[in-house]
Coordinates of C-alpha atoms in Angstrom, one line a residue:
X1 CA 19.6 119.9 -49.8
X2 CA 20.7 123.9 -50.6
X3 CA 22.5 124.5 -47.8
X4 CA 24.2 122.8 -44.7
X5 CA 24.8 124.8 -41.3
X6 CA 26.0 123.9 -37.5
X7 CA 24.2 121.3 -36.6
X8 CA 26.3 118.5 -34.3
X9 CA 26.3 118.3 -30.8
X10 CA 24.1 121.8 -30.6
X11 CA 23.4 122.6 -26.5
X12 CA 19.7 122.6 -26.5
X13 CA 17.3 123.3 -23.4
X14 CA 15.3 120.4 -22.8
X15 CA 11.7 120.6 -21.0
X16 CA 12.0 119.3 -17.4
X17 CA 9.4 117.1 -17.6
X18 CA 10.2 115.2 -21.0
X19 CA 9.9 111.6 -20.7
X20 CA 12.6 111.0 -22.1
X21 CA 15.2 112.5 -20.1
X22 CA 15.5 112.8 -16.2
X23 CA 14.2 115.5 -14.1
X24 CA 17.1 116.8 -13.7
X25 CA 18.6 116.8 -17.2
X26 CA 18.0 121.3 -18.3
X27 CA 19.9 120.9 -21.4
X28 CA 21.1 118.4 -24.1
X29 CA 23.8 118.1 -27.0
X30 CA 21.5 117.1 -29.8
X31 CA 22.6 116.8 -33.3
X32 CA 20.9 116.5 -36.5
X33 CA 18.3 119.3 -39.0
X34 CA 16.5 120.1 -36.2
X35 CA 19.4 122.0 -34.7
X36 CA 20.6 123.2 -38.0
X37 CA 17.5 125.1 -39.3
X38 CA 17.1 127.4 -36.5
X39 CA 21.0 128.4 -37.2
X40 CA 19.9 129.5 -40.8
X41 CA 16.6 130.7 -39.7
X42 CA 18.6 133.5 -37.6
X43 CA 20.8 133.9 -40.6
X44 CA 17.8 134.6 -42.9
X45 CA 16.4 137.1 -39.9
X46 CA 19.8 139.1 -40.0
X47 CA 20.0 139.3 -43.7
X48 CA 16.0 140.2 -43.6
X49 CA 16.8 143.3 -41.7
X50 CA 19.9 144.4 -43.5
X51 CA 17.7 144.4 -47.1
X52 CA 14.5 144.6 -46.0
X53 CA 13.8 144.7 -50.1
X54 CA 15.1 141.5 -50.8
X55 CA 12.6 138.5 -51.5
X56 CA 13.2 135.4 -50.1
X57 CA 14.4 133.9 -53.5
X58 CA 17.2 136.5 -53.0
X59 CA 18.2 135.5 -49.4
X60 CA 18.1 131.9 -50.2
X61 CA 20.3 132.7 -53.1
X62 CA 22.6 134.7 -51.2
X63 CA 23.0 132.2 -48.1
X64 CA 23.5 129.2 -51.2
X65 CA 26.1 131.4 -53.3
X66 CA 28.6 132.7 -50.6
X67 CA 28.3 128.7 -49.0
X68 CA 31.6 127.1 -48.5
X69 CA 33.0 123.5 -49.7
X70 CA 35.4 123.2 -47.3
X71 CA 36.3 122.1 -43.4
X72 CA 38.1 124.4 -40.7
X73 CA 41.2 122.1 -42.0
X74 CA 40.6 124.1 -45.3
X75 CA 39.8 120.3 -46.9
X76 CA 37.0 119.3 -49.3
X77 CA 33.8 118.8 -47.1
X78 CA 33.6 115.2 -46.2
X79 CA 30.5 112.9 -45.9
X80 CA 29.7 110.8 -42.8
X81 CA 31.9 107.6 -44.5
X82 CA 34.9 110.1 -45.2
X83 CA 34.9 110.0 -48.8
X84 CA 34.2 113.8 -50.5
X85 CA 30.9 115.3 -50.2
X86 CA 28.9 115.6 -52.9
X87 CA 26.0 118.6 -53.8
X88 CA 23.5 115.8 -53.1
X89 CA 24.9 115.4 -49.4
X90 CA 26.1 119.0 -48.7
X91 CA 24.3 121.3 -51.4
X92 CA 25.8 124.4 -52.0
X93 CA 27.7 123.7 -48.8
X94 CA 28.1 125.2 -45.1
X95 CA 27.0 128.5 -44.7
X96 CA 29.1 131.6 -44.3
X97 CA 26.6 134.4 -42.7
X98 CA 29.0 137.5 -43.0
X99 CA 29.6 136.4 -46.8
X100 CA 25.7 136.3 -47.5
X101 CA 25.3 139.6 -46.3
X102 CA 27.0 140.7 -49.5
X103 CA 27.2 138.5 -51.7
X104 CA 27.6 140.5 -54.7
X105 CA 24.9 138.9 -57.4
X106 CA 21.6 137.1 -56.7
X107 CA 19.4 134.3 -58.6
X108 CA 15.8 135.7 -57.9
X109 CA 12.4 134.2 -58.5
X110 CA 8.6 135.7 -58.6
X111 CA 5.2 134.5 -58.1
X112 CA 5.0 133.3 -61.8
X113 CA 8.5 131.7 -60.8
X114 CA 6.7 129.5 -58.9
X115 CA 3.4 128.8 -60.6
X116 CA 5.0 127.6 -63.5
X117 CA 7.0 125.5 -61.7
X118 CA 4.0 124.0 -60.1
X119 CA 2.5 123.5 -64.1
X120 CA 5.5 121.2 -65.0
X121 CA 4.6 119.2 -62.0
X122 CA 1.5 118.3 -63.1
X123 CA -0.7 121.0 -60.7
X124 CA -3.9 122.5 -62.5
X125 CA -4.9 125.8 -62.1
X126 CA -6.8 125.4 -59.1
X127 CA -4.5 123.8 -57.3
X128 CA -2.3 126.5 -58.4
X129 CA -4.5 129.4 -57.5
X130 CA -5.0 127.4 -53.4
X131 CA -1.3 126.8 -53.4
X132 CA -0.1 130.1 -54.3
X133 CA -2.4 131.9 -51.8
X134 CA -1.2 135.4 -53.3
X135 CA -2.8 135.2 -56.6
X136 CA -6.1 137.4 -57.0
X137 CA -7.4 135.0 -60.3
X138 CA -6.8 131.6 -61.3
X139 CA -3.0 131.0 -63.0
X140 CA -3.1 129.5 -66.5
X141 CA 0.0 127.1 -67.2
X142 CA 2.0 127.7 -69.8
X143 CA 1.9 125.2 -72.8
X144 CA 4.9 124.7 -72.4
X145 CA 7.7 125.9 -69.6
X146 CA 11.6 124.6 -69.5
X147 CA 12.1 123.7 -66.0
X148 CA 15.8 124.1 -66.7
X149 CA 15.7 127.4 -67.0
X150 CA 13.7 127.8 -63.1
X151 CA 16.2 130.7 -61.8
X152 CA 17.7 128.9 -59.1
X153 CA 21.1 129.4 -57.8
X154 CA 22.2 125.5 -58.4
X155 CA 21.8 124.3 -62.1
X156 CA 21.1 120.2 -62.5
X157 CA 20.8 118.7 -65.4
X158 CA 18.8 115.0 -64.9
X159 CA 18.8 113.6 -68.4
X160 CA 21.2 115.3 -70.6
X161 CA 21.2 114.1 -74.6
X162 CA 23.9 115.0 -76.3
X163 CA 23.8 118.7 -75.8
X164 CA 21.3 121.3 -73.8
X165 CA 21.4 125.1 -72.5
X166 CA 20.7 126.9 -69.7
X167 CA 19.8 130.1 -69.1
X168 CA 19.9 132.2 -65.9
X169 CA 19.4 135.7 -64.6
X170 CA 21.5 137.5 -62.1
X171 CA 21.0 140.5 -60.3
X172 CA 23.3 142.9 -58.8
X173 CA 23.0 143.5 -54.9
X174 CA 26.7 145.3 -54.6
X175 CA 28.9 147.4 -56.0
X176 CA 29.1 148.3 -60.0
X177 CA 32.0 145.8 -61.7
X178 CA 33.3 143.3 -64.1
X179 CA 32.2 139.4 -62.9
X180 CA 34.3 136.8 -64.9
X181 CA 33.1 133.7 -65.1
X182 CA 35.2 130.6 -64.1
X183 CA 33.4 126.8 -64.2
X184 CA 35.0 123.4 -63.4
X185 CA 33.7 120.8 -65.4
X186 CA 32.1 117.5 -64.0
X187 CA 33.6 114.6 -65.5
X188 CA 32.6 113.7 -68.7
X189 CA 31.0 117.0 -69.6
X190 CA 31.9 120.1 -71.5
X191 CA 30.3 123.2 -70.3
X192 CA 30.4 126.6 -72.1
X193 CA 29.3 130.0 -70.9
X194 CA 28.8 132.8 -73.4
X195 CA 28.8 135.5 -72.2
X196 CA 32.1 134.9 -70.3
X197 CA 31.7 138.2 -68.8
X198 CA 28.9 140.7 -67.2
X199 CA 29.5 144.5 -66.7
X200 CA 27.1 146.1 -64.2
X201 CA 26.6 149.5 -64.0
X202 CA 24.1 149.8 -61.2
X203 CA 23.1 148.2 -58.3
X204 CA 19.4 146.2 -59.1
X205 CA 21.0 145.8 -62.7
X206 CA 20.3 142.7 -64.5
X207 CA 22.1 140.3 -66.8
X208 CA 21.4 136.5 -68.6
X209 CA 23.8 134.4 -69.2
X210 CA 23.6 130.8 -70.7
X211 CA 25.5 127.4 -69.5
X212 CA 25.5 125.2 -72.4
X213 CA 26.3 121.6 -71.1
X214 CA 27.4 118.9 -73.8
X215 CA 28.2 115.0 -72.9
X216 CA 32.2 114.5 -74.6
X217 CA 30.7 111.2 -76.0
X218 CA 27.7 108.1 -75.2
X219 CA 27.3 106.4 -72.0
X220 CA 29.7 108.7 -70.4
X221 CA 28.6 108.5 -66.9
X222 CA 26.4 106.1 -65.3
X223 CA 25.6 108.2 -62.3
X224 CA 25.6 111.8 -61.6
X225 CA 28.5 114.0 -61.8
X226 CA 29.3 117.2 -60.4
X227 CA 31.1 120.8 -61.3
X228 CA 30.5 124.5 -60.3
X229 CA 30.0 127.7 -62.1
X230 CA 31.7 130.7 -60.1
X231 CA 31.0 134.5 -61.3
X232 CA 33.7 136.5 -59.4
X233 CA 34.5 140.8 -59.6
X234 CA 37.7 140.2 -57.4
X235 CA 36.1 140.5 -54.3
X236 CA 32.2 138.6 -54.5
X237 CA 32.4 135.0 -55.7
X238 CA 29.0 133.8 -56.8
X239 CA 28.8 130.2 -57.1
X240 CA 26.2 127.3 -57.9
X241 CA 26.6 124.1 -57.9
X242 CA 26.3 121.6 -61.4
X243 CA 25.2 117.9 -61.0
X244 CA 24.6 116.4 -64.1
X245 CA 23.6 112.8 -65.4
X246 CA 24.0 112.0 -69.1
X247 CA 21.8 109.2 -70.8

């Protein structure tokens, strides 16, 4: 998942004349997506009509950077069986509306974005052209196109040998400042970010940075591990998620 939102024991009008409830049963505690999505369907509404200008790659990315990782105890996020939540349970974590209304930098994607992601997936250009649906002429794939470096606000690495880098592009939606970069590593895995820091003068201003991951020896992990890379000015903290799996 990218995100997780309210969604447990939601009050939720039922139709009278469901067969699956009594006549006289109006509304119902129901828990699962279903009554999560239309939580961060509002949210994406509300941040529509405060930047009209942003593209939905740019919400998404704000509602994902600004999420939180921890409980109303102030705790790591839990899964169902109590043990810690991982990105592949909880994603970037549980939304914070009033956050992703400024949330400082974005990860955005275009149309091409998108195409190319379809190439790597093994889509011809037809298919292309009928799933884009905002193309005026067919899209020719790349020969070749680095999925790692797709601009999205988490960063996972499948099948890391020995050493790889990733590049991404952020865009400033706030304030002109000074983001530092902080990352945790996830076990087993050195990460380095050059340039450790990105000066924006302007708002719409962007900058690249690259994430180069390295395994600290063979065989480290035999599942997927986990880390973050935060970009914070003092007041925004931009972070994405890292799941890794060295081979």
């Amino acid at each position: 998942p990218d995100i997780i939102a309210p969604g447990t024991y939601i009050v939720a009008a039922v139709p009278i004349n469901h067969a699956k409830y009594k006549n006289d049963v109006r509304y119902k505690a129901i828990t699962g997506t279903s009554m999560a999505t239309p939580h961060v369907a509002g949210v994406v509404a509300l941040l529509k009509a405060i930047h009209p200008d942003w593209s939905p790659a740019m919400i998404q990315s704000a509602i994902m950077t600004t999420a939180s990782t921890v409980d109303n105890t102030n705790h790591p996020i839990k899964d169902f069986d109590g043990k810690p939540a991982t990105p592949f349970m909880m994603g970037a974590g549980h939304i914070q509306p009033n956050l992703a209304a400024d949330p400082g930098l974005v990860y955005d994607l275009k149309m091409k974005d998108y195409l190319n992601f379809l190439c790597v997936h093994g889509r011809n250009d037809t298919e292309n052209e009928l799933s884009a649906g905002l193309i005026e002429k067919p899209f020719k794939c790349p020969k070749s196109y680095n999925l790692l470096n797709f601009n999205y606000p988490s960063i996972t690495v499948p099948n890391l040998q020995k050493t790889v880098t990733v590049r991404r592009i952020v865009k400033n939606v706030g304030t002109p400042g000074l983001y530092k970069v902080n990352v945790i590593e996830p076990e087993g895995i050195s990460l380095t970010v050059k340039p450790k820091t990105l000066l924006f003068n302007k708002v719409g201003e962007k900058k690249s940075f690259e994430l180069r991951l390295k395994a600290k020896k063979v065989g480290v992990s035999k599942d997927y591990v986990f880390g973050k890379l935060v970009w914070s000015d003092g007041k925004h903290n931009v972070a994405s998620p890292i799941v890794v799996k060295a081979v």
